[in-house]
């Protein structure tokens, strides 16, 4: 089948067959294959989305050069990149989009004309549902939990949205500080700082965004002490399996306005689909596909 897959568009600008994939660890429950394949079918072409699960093949980020080369050789149009590879993949790319450069993380790699182009659709994937739900909310001071690949993208999105003060909390204080310093360079009129203590960072905040694996299937629990949640906070989540994390459940109980991670999952896929195929997806249809899939599995 791989030999039959073309990497991009036909002479008419519409793909014939497209092969793409996802590189990351513990990705068997990813909804990306369904989203991409269903939308391609609705647009009238064939697309196969391959999961390249580091956990299944017993490898780590050191396998990225080999995996990228193999994907190119097999005719992939590109690959999505997820934990723990979003930052580790950058040295193996030829060019970065401006947003990927600012964020310092890549979730979409496009293979074209013998080059590897790194993009970040995580930030725009978070930004659109966030704009819809929290555009009128207080963005004076926001706390972000997680300074990794997803956290870097969300931090960028929050600053683009108008957050005046952003505190990035990560167990690795140096990572949080490094990300804060880089983002402040691009947003010099904002206050951006790093911390490793959420109990010190959260008082006085209007919003909380969670961007760590805690709460995912296989990583149960809360990313912060329950007592820190209160009805003066809005709370946004990037985890989408399960869609209702323990954090969101408790936040609702305490009167917080909440945003689940489903919107980010859909909108990052929308951006990646455009980059891989050159086609404009039906965004409402992709959202319906996602929600119906989640409902069927619950």
mmCIF file of C-alpha atoms in Angstrom:
data_model
loop_
_atom_site.group_PDB
_atom_site.id
_atom_site.type_symbol
_atom_site.label_atom_id
_atom_site.label_comp_id
_atom_site.label_asym_id
_atom_site.label_seq_id
_atom_site.Cartn_x
_atom_site.Cartn_y
_atom_site.Cartn_z
ATOM 1 C CA UNK A 1 0.000 0.000 0.000
ATOM 2 C CA UNK A 2 2.792 2.440 0.861
ATOM 3 C CA UNK A 3 4.190 2.277 -2.668
ATOM 4 C CA UNK A 4 0.821 3.383 -4.022
ATOM 5 C CA UNK A 5 0.641 6.517 -1.870
ATOM 6 C CA UNK A 6 1.566 9.859 -3.425
ATOM 7 C CA UNK A 7 2.961 12.541 -1.135
ATOM 8 C CA UNK A 8 0.940 15.506 -2.217
ATOM 9 C CA UNK A 9 -1.323 16.933 -4.894
ATOM 10 C CA UNK A 10 -2.199 15.860 -8.416
ATOM 11 C CA UNK A 11 -1.716 18.237 -11.319
ATOM 12 C CA UNK A 12 -5.211 19.590 -10.634
ATOM 13 C CA UNK A 13 -4.291 20.595 -7.073
ATOM 14 C CA UNK A 14 -6.472 17.950 -5.386
ATOM 15 C CA UNK A 15 -4.696 15.011 -3.695
ATOM 16 C CA UNK A 16 -5.198 11.516 -5.072
ATOM 17 C CA UNK A 17 -3.888 9.494 -2.154
ATOM 18 C CA UNK A 18 -2.055 10.812 0.891
ATOM 19 C CA UNK A 19 -0.061 9.011 3.577
ATOM 20 C CA UNK A 20 0.640 10.800 6.841
ATOM 21 C CA UNK A 21 1.375 9.705 10.392
ATOM 22 C CA UNK A 22 1.951 10.537 14.031
ATOM 23 C CA UNK A 23 5.210 9.996 15.923
ATOM 24 C CA UNK A 24 5.023 9.893 19.718
ATOM 25 C CA UNK A 25 4.715 7.717 22.800
ATOM 26 C CA UNK A 26 1.526 6.015 24.039
ATOM 27 C CA UNK A 27 -0.552 7.256 21.105
ATOM 28 C CA UNK A 28 -2.849 4.293 20.455
ATOM 29 C CA UNK A 29 -5.903 6.270 21.610
ATOM 30 C CA UNK A 30 -5.165 9.251 19.381
ATOM 31 C CA UNK A 31 -8.213 10.555 17.508
ATOM 32 C CA UNK A 32 -6.121 12.065 14.722
ATOM 33 C CA UNK A 33 -6.385 9.065 12.346
ATOM 34 C CA UNK A 34 -10.175 9.194 12.413
ATOM 35 C CA UNK A 35 -10.347 12.973 12.011
ATOM 36 C CA UNK A 36 -7.989 13.124 9.051
ATOM 37 C CA UNK A 37 -9.270 10.024 7.263
ATOM 38 C CA UNK A 38 -12.938 10.963 7.621
ATOM 39 C CA UNK A 39 -12.396 14.495 6.355
ATOM 40 C CA UNK A 40 -10.354 13.320 3.365
ATOM 41 C CA UNK A 41 -13.101 10.852 2.457
ATOM 42 C CA UNK A 42 -15.704 13.616 2.669
ATOM 43 C CA UNK A 43 -13.578 15.727 0.316
ATOM 44 C CA UNK A 44 -13.249 12.877 -2.157
ATOM 45 C CA UNK A 45 -9.743 11.502 -1.766
ATOM 46 C CA UNK A 46 -7.987 8.699 0.093
ATOM 47 C CA UNK A 47 -5.814 9.326 3.125
ATOM 48 C CA UNK A 48 -4.146 6.855 5.450
ATOM 49 C CA UNK A 49 -2.956 7.987 8.874
ATOM 50 C CA UNK A 50 -0.298 5.743 10.443
ATOM 51 C CA UNK A 51 0.467 5.657 14.170
ATOM 52 C CA UNK A 52 4.215 5.362 14.844
ATOM 53 C CA UNK A 53 4.157 4.628 18.560
ATOM 54 C CA UNK A 54 7.547 4.829 20.270
ATOM 55 C CA UNK A 55 6.195 2.807 23.186
ATOM 56 C CA UNK A 56 5.119 -0.014 20.883
ATOM 57 C CA UNK A 57 8.473 -0.198 19.073
ATOM 58 C CA UNK A 58 10.549 0.228 22.229
ATOM 59 C CA UNK A 59 12.320 3.407 21.166
ATOM 60 C CA UNK A 60 12.704 6.991 22.349
ATOM 61 C CA UNK A 61 13.457 10.368 20.822
ATOM 62 C CA UNK A 62 16.832 9.058 19.647
ATOM 63 C CA UNK A 63 14.900 7.209 16.911
ATOM 64 C CA UNK A 64 13.616 10.431 15.315
ATOM 65 C CA UNK A 65 16.273 10.663 12.557
ATOM 66 C CA UNK A 66 15.598 7.080 11.473
ATOM 67 C CA UNK A 67 11.817 7.458 11.645
ATOM 68 C CA UNK A 68 11.748 10.730 9.712
ATOM 69 C CA UNK A 69 13.972 9.294 7.001
ATOM 70 C CA UNK A 70 11.822 6.174 6.747
ATOM 71 C CA UNK A 71 8.641 8.247 6.475
ATOM 72 C CA UNK A 72 10.143 10.324 3.670
ATOM 73 C CA UNK A 73 11.328 7.217 1.834
ATOM 74 C CA UNK A 74 7.857 5.677 2.077
ATOM 75 C CA UNK A 75 6.209 8.699 0.463
ATOM 76 C CA UNK A 76 4.607 10.331 3.500
ATOM 77 C CA UNK A 77 3.305 13.868 2.917
ATOM 78 C CA UNK A 78 4.375 14.555 6.496
ATOM 79 C CA UNK A 79 3.957 13.544 10.107
ATOM 80 C CA UNK A 80 2.410 14.969 13.215
ATOM 81 C CA UNK A 81 4.683 15.033 16.251
ATOM 82 C CA UNK A 82 3.607 14.621 19.851
ATOM 83 C CA UNK A 83 5.052 13.945 23.325
ATOM 84 C CA UNK A 84 7.973 13.520 23.901
ATOM 85 C CA UNK A 85 9.250 14.683 20.504
ATOM 86 C CA UNK A 86 7.891 18.191 19.871
ATOM 87 C CA UNK A 87 11.104 19.936 20.844
ATOM 88 C CA UNK A 88 13.530 17.082 20.143
ATOM 89 C CA UNK A 89 12.507 16.970 16.458
ATOM 90 C CA UNK A 90 13.679 20.525 15.663
ATOM 91 C CA UNK A 91 17.367 19.723 14.943
ATOM 92 C CA UNK A 92 16.294 17.301 12.208
ATOM 93 C CA UNK A 93 14.258 19.869 10.228
ATOM 94 C CA UNK A 94 15.358 22.151 7.404
ATOM 95 C CA UNK A 95 13.054 25.101 8.049
ATOM 96 C CA UNK A 96 10.667 26.315 10.747
ATOM 97 C CA UNK A 97 7.593 28.481 10.383
ATOM 98 C CA UNK A 98 7.759 31.730 12.332
ATOM 99 C CA UNK A 99 5.282 30.538 14.955
ATOM 100 C CA UNK A 100 7.172 27.252 15.462
ATOM 101 C CA UNK A 101 10.390 29.233 15.882
ATOM 102 C CA UNK A 102 8.837 31.519 18.488
ATOM 103 C CA UNK A 103 7.231 28.628 20.358
ATOM 104 C CA UNK A 104 10.290 26.375 20.180
ATOM 105 C CA UNK A 105 8.188 23.300 19.445
ATOM 106 C CA UNK A 106 6.838 21.513 16.355
ATOM 107 C CA UNK A 107 3.767 19.311 16.037
ATOM 108 C CA UNK A 108 3.540 19.113 12.238
ATOM 109 C CA UNK A 109 6.337 18.251 9.803
ATOM 110 C CA UNK A 110 5.677 18.559 6.074
ATOM 111 C CA UNK A 111 7.919 16.781 3.564
ATOM 112 C CA UNK A 112 8.176 18.690 0.317
ATOM 113 C CA UNK A 113 10.766 19.110 -2.433
ATOM 114 C CA UNK A 114 13.348 17.145 -0.477
ATOM 115 C CA UNK A 115 13.035 19.326 2.638
ATOM 116 C CA UNK A 116 11.410 19.035 6.056
ATOM 117 C CA UNK A 117 9.289 21.988 7.142
ATOM 118 C CA UNK A 118 8.326 22.310 10.815
ATOM 119 C CA UNK A 119 5.060 23.976 11.827
ATOM 120 C CA UNK A 120 3.051 24.378 15.010
ATOM 121 C CA UNK A 121 -0.721 24.036 14.801
ATOM 122 C CA UNK A 122 -1.085 23.401 18.536
ATOM 123 C CA UNK A 123 -1.104 27.122 19.299
ATOM 124 C CA UNK A 124 -3.772 27.937 16.713
ATOM 125 C CA UNK A 125 -5.614 24.780 17.754
ATOM 126 C CA UNK A 126 -5.844 26.115 21.297
ATOM 127 C CA UNK A 127 -6.469 29.718 20.250
ATOM 128 C CA UNK A 128 -9.691 29.158 18.299
ATOM 129 C CA UNK A 129 -11.782 27.348 20.942
ATOM 130 C CA UNK A 130 -10.268 29.613 23.601
ATOM 131 C CA UNK A 131 -11.404 32.690 21.638
ATOM 132 C CA UNK A 132 -14.904 31.252 21.355
ATOM 133 C CA UNK A 133 -15.266 30.465 25.051
ATOM 134 C CA UNK A 134 -13.125 32.953 26.962
ATOM 135 C CA UNK A 135 -12.711 35.998 24.699
ATOM 136 C CA UNK A 136 -14.513 38.260 27.135
ATOM 137 C CA UNK A 137 -12.913 36.819 30.268
ATOM 138 C CA UNK A 138 -10.243 38.403 32.396
ATOM 139 C CA UNK A 139 -6.777 37.837 30.915
ATOM 140 C CA UNK A 140 -4.924 40.079 33.327
ATOM 141 C CA UNK A 141 -3.054 37.228 35.036
ATOM 142 C CA UNK A 142 -3.056 33.613 33.819
ATOM 143 C CA UNK A 143 -1.219 30.582 35.187
ATOM 144 C CA UNK A 144 -0.121 27.865 32.784
ATOM 145 C CA UNK A 145 0.783 24.420 34.113
ATOM 146 C CA UNK A 146 3.399 22.792 31.880
ATOM 147 C CA UNK A 147 6.330 24.208 29.945
ATOM 148 C CA UNK A 148 6.846 21.364 27.469
ATOM 149 C CA UNK A 149 5.851 21.227 23.812
ATOM 150 C CA UNK A 150 2.110 21.661 24.337
ATOM 151 C CA UNK A 151 2.656 24.222 27.084
ATOM 152 C CA UNK A 152 4.940 26.296 24.854
ATOM 153 C CA UNK A 153 2.250 26.449 22.176
ATOM 154 C CA UNK A 154 -0.479 27.334 24.668
ATOM 155 C CA UNK A 155 1.692 30.050 26.207
ATOM 156 C CA UNK A 156 2.142 31.617 22.782
ATOM 157 C CA UNK A 157 -1.620 31.439 22.161
ATOM 158 C CA UNK A 158 -2.412 33.061 25.509
ATOM 159 C CA UNK A 159 -0.087 35.973 24.802
ATOM 160 C CA UNK A 160 -1.503 36.428 21.302
ATOM 161 C CA UNK A 161 -4.977 36.452 22.882
ATOM 162 C CA UNK A 162 -3.972 39.382 25.079
ATOM 163 C CA UNK A 163 -2.848 37.915 28.400
ATOM 164 C CA UNK A 164 -1.051 40.677 30.277
ATOM 165 C CA UNK A 165 0.787 38.539 32.853
ATOM 166 C CA UNK A 166 1.592 34.874 32.290
ATOM 167 C CA UNK A 167 3.146 32.595 34.905
ATOM 168 C CA UNK A 168 4.479 29.309 33.514
ATOM 169 C CA UNK A 169 4.663 26.594 36.163
ATOM 170 C CA UNK A 170 6.746 23.483 35.527
ATOM 171 C CA UNK A 171 8.420 20.944 37.797
ATOM 172 C CA UNK A 172 11.606 21.859 35.951
ATOM 173 C CA UNK A 173 12.115 25.456 37.078
ATOM 174 C CA UNK A 174 14.865 26.017 34.508
ATOM 175 C CA UNK A 175 12.609 24.917 31.664
ATOM 176 C CA UNK A 176 9.863 27.276 32.831
ATOM 177 C CA UNK A 177 12.320 30.158 33.137
ATOM 178 C CA UNK A 178 13.834 29.512 29.706
ATOM 179 C CA UNK A 179 10.425 29.431 28.033
ATOM 180 C CA UNK A 180 9.351 32.584 29.862
ATOM 181 C CA UNK A 181 12.465 34.446 28.755
ATOM 182 C CA UNK A 182 12.049 33.384 25.120
ATOM 183 C CA UNK A 183 8.401 34.406 24.980
ATOM 184 C CA UNK A 184 9.071 37.730 26.694
ATOM 185 C CA UNK A 185 11.506 38.461 23.866
ATOM 186 C CA UNK A 186 8.632 38.210 21.388
ATOM 187 C CA UNK A 187 6.104 39.937 23.673
ATOM 188 C CA UNK A 188 8.192 42.601 25.454
ATOM 189 C CA UNK A 189 5.155 44.541 26.665
ATOM 190 C CA UNK A 190 3.909 41.552 28.729
ATOM 191 C CA UNK A 191 5.034 40.111 32.035
ATOM 192 C CA UNK A 192 6.105 36.482 31.551
ATOM 193 C CA UNK A 193 7.719 34.509 34.353
ATOM 194 C CA UNK A 194 8.547 30.938 35.325
ATOM 195 C CA UNK A 195 7.947 29.029 38.545
ATOM 196 C CA UNK A 196 7.917 25.496 39.925
ATOM 197 C CA UNK A 197 5.380 26.200 42.689
ATOM 198 C CA UNK A 198 1.734 26.446 41.631
ATOM 199 C CA UNK A 199 0.602 27.326 45.170
ATOM 200 C CA UNK A 200 2.638 30.530 44.962
ATOM 201 C CA UNK A 201 1.754 31.290 41.351
ATOM 202 C CA UNK A 202 -2.035 30.885 41.444
ATOM 203 C CA UNK A 203 -3.184 33.472 44.021
ATOM 204 C CA UNK A 204 -4.476 36.522 42.173
ATOM 205 C CA UNK A 205 -4.830 34.706 38.853
ATOM 206 C CA UNK A 206 -7.995 34.975 36.798
ATOM 207 C CA UNK A 207 -7.389 31.876 34.707
ATOM 208 C CA UNK A 208 -5.660 28.493 34.750
ATOM 209 C CA UNK A 209 -4.595 26.401 31.767
ATOM 210 C CA UNK A 210 -3.395 22.823 32.204
ATOM 211 C CA UNK A 211 -0.886 21.480 29.640
ATOM 212 C CA UNK A 212 0.762 18.429 31.223
ATOM 213 C CA UNK A 213 -0.048 14.692 30.785
ATOM 214 C CA UNK A 214 -1.598 14.487 34.274
ATOM 215 C CA UNK A 215 -5.239 13.448 34.006
ATOM 216 C CA UNK A 216 -4.812 11.489 30.779
ATOM 217 C CA UNK A 217 -5.746 7.837 30.648
ATOM 218 C CA UNK A 218 -2.712 6.139 32.127
ATOM 219 C CA UNK A 219 -1.722 9.275 34.065
ATOM 220 C CA UNK A 220 -4.616 9.765 36.513
ATOM 221 C CA UNK A 221 -4.726 12.454 39.155
ATOM 222 C CA UNK A 222 -4.745 16.199 39.627
ATOM 223 C CA UNK A 223 -1.980 18.553 38.473
ATOM 224 C CA UNK A 224 -2.439 20.813 41.503
ATOM 225 C CA UNK A 225 -3.931 20.686 45.012
ATOM 226 C CA UNK A 226 -7.741 20.682 44.862
ATOM 227 C CA UNK A 227 -7.957 23.444 47.462
ATOM 228 C CA UNK A 228 -6.415 25.949 45.014
ATOM 229 C CA UNK A 229 -9.472 25.829 42.735
ATOM 230 C CA UNK A 230 -12.117 28.492 43.350
ATOM 231 C CA UNK A 231 -15.040 30.059 41.516
ATOM 232 C CA UNK A 232 -13.042 33.131 40.541
ATOM 233 C CA UNK A 233 -11.018 31.088 38.053
ATOM 234 C CA UNK A 234 -11.747 30.004 34.519
ATOM 235 C CA UNK A 235 -10.038 26.697 33.733
ATOM 236 C CA UNK A 236 -8.928 25.338 30.347
ATOM 237 C CA UNK A 237 -7.596 21.844 29.655
ATOM 238 C CA UNK A 238 -5.521 20.426 26.778
ATOM 239 C CA UNK A 239 -5.999 16.747 27.705
ATOM 240 C CA UNK A 240 -8.829 15.225 25.654
ATOM 241 C CA UNK A 241 -8.838 11.565 26.608
ATOM 242 C CA UNK A 242 -10.735 11.500 28.789
ATOM 243 C CA UNK A 243 -12.601 14.628 27.738
ATOM 244 C CA UNK A 244 -13.805 15.147 31.304
ATOM 245 C CA UNK A 245 -10.624 15.099 33.372
ATOM 246 C CA UNK A 246 -10.571 15.095 37.150
ATOM 247 C CA UNK A 247 -9.411 18.721 36.994
ATOM 248 C CA UNK A 248 -12.418 19.814 34.943
ATOM 249 C CA UNK A 249 -14.851 17.836 37.091
ATOM 250 C CA UNK A 250 -13.626 19.462 40.288
ATOM 251 C CA UNK A 251 -13.397 22.904 38.679
ATOM 252 C CA UNK A 252 -17.053 22.666 37.626
ATOM 253 C CA UNK A 253 -18.048 21.611 41.129
ATOM 254 C CA UNK A 254 -16.335 24.703 42.484
ATOM 255 C CA UNK A 255 -18.138 27.022 40.090
ATOM 256 C CA UNK A 256 -15.388 27.613 37.523
ATOM 257 C CA UNK A 257 -16.106 28.179 33.846
ATOM 258 C CA UNK A 258 -14.267 25.417 31.987
ATOM 259 C CA UNK A 259 -13.028 24.474 28.525
ATOM 260 C CA UNK A 260 -12.192 20.851 27.688
ATOM 261 C CA UNK A 261 -9.328 19.766 25.436
ATOM 262 C CA UNK A 262 -11.524 18.560 22.587
ATOM 263 C CA UNK A 263 -11.504 21.859 20.751
ATOM 264 C CA UNK A 264 -7.713 21.986 20.667
ATOM 265 C CA UNK A 265 -7.571 18.386 19.392
ATOM 266 C CA UNK A 266 -9.877 19.262 16.510
ATOM 267 C CA UNK A 267 -8.400 22.620 15.559
ATOM 268 C CA UNK A 268 -4.782 21.478 15.591
ATOM 269 C CA UNK A 269 -5.884 18.694 13.244
ATOM 270 C CA UNK A 270 -7.621 21.230 11.014
ATOM 271 C CA UNK A 271 -4.394 23.204 10.663
ATOM 272 C CA UNK A 272 -2.304 20.086 10.049
ATOM 273 C CA UNK A 273 -4.778 18.769 7.460
ATOM 274 C CA UNK A 274 -4.412 21.983 5.461
ATOM 275 C CA UNK A 275 -0.616 21.757 5.589
ATOM 276 C CA UNK A 276 -0.489 18.083 4.603
ATOM 277 C CA UNK A 277 -3.059 18.134 1.806
ATOM 278 C CA UNK A 278 -3.340 21.734 0.608
ATOM 279 C CA UNK A 279 -7.109 21.424 1.000
ATOM 280 C CA UNK A 280 -9.528 23.461 3.147
ATOM 281 C CA UNK A 281 -11.381 21.124 5.528
ATOM 282 C CA UNK A 282 -14.946 21.668 6.679
ATOM 283 C CA UNK A 283 -14.268 22.732 10.260
ATOM 284 C CA UNK A 284 -17.824 22.203 11.510
ATOM 285 C CA UNK A 285 -17.844 18.692 10.050
ATOM 286 C CA UNK A 286 -14.542 17.824 11.731
ATOM 287 C CA UNK A 287 -15.900 19.060 15.056
ATOM 288 C CA UNK A 288 -19.023 16.921 14.617
ATOM 289 C CA UNK A 289 -16.896 13.876 13.764
ATOM 290 C CA UNK A 290 -14.837 14.352 16.902
ATOM 291 C CA UNK A 291 -17.762 14.838 19.283
ATOM 292 C CA UNK A 292 -19.705 11.900 17.818
ATOM 293 C CA UNK A 293 -16.622 9.680 18.121
ATOM 294 C CA UNK A 294 -16.128 10.679 21.761
ATOM 295 C CA UNK A 295 -19.825 10.114 22.527
ATOM 296 C CA UNK A 296 -19.724 6.647 20.947
ATOM 297 C CA UNK A 297 -16.728 5.668 23.070
ATOM 298 C CA UNK A 298 -18.078 6.979 26.377
#
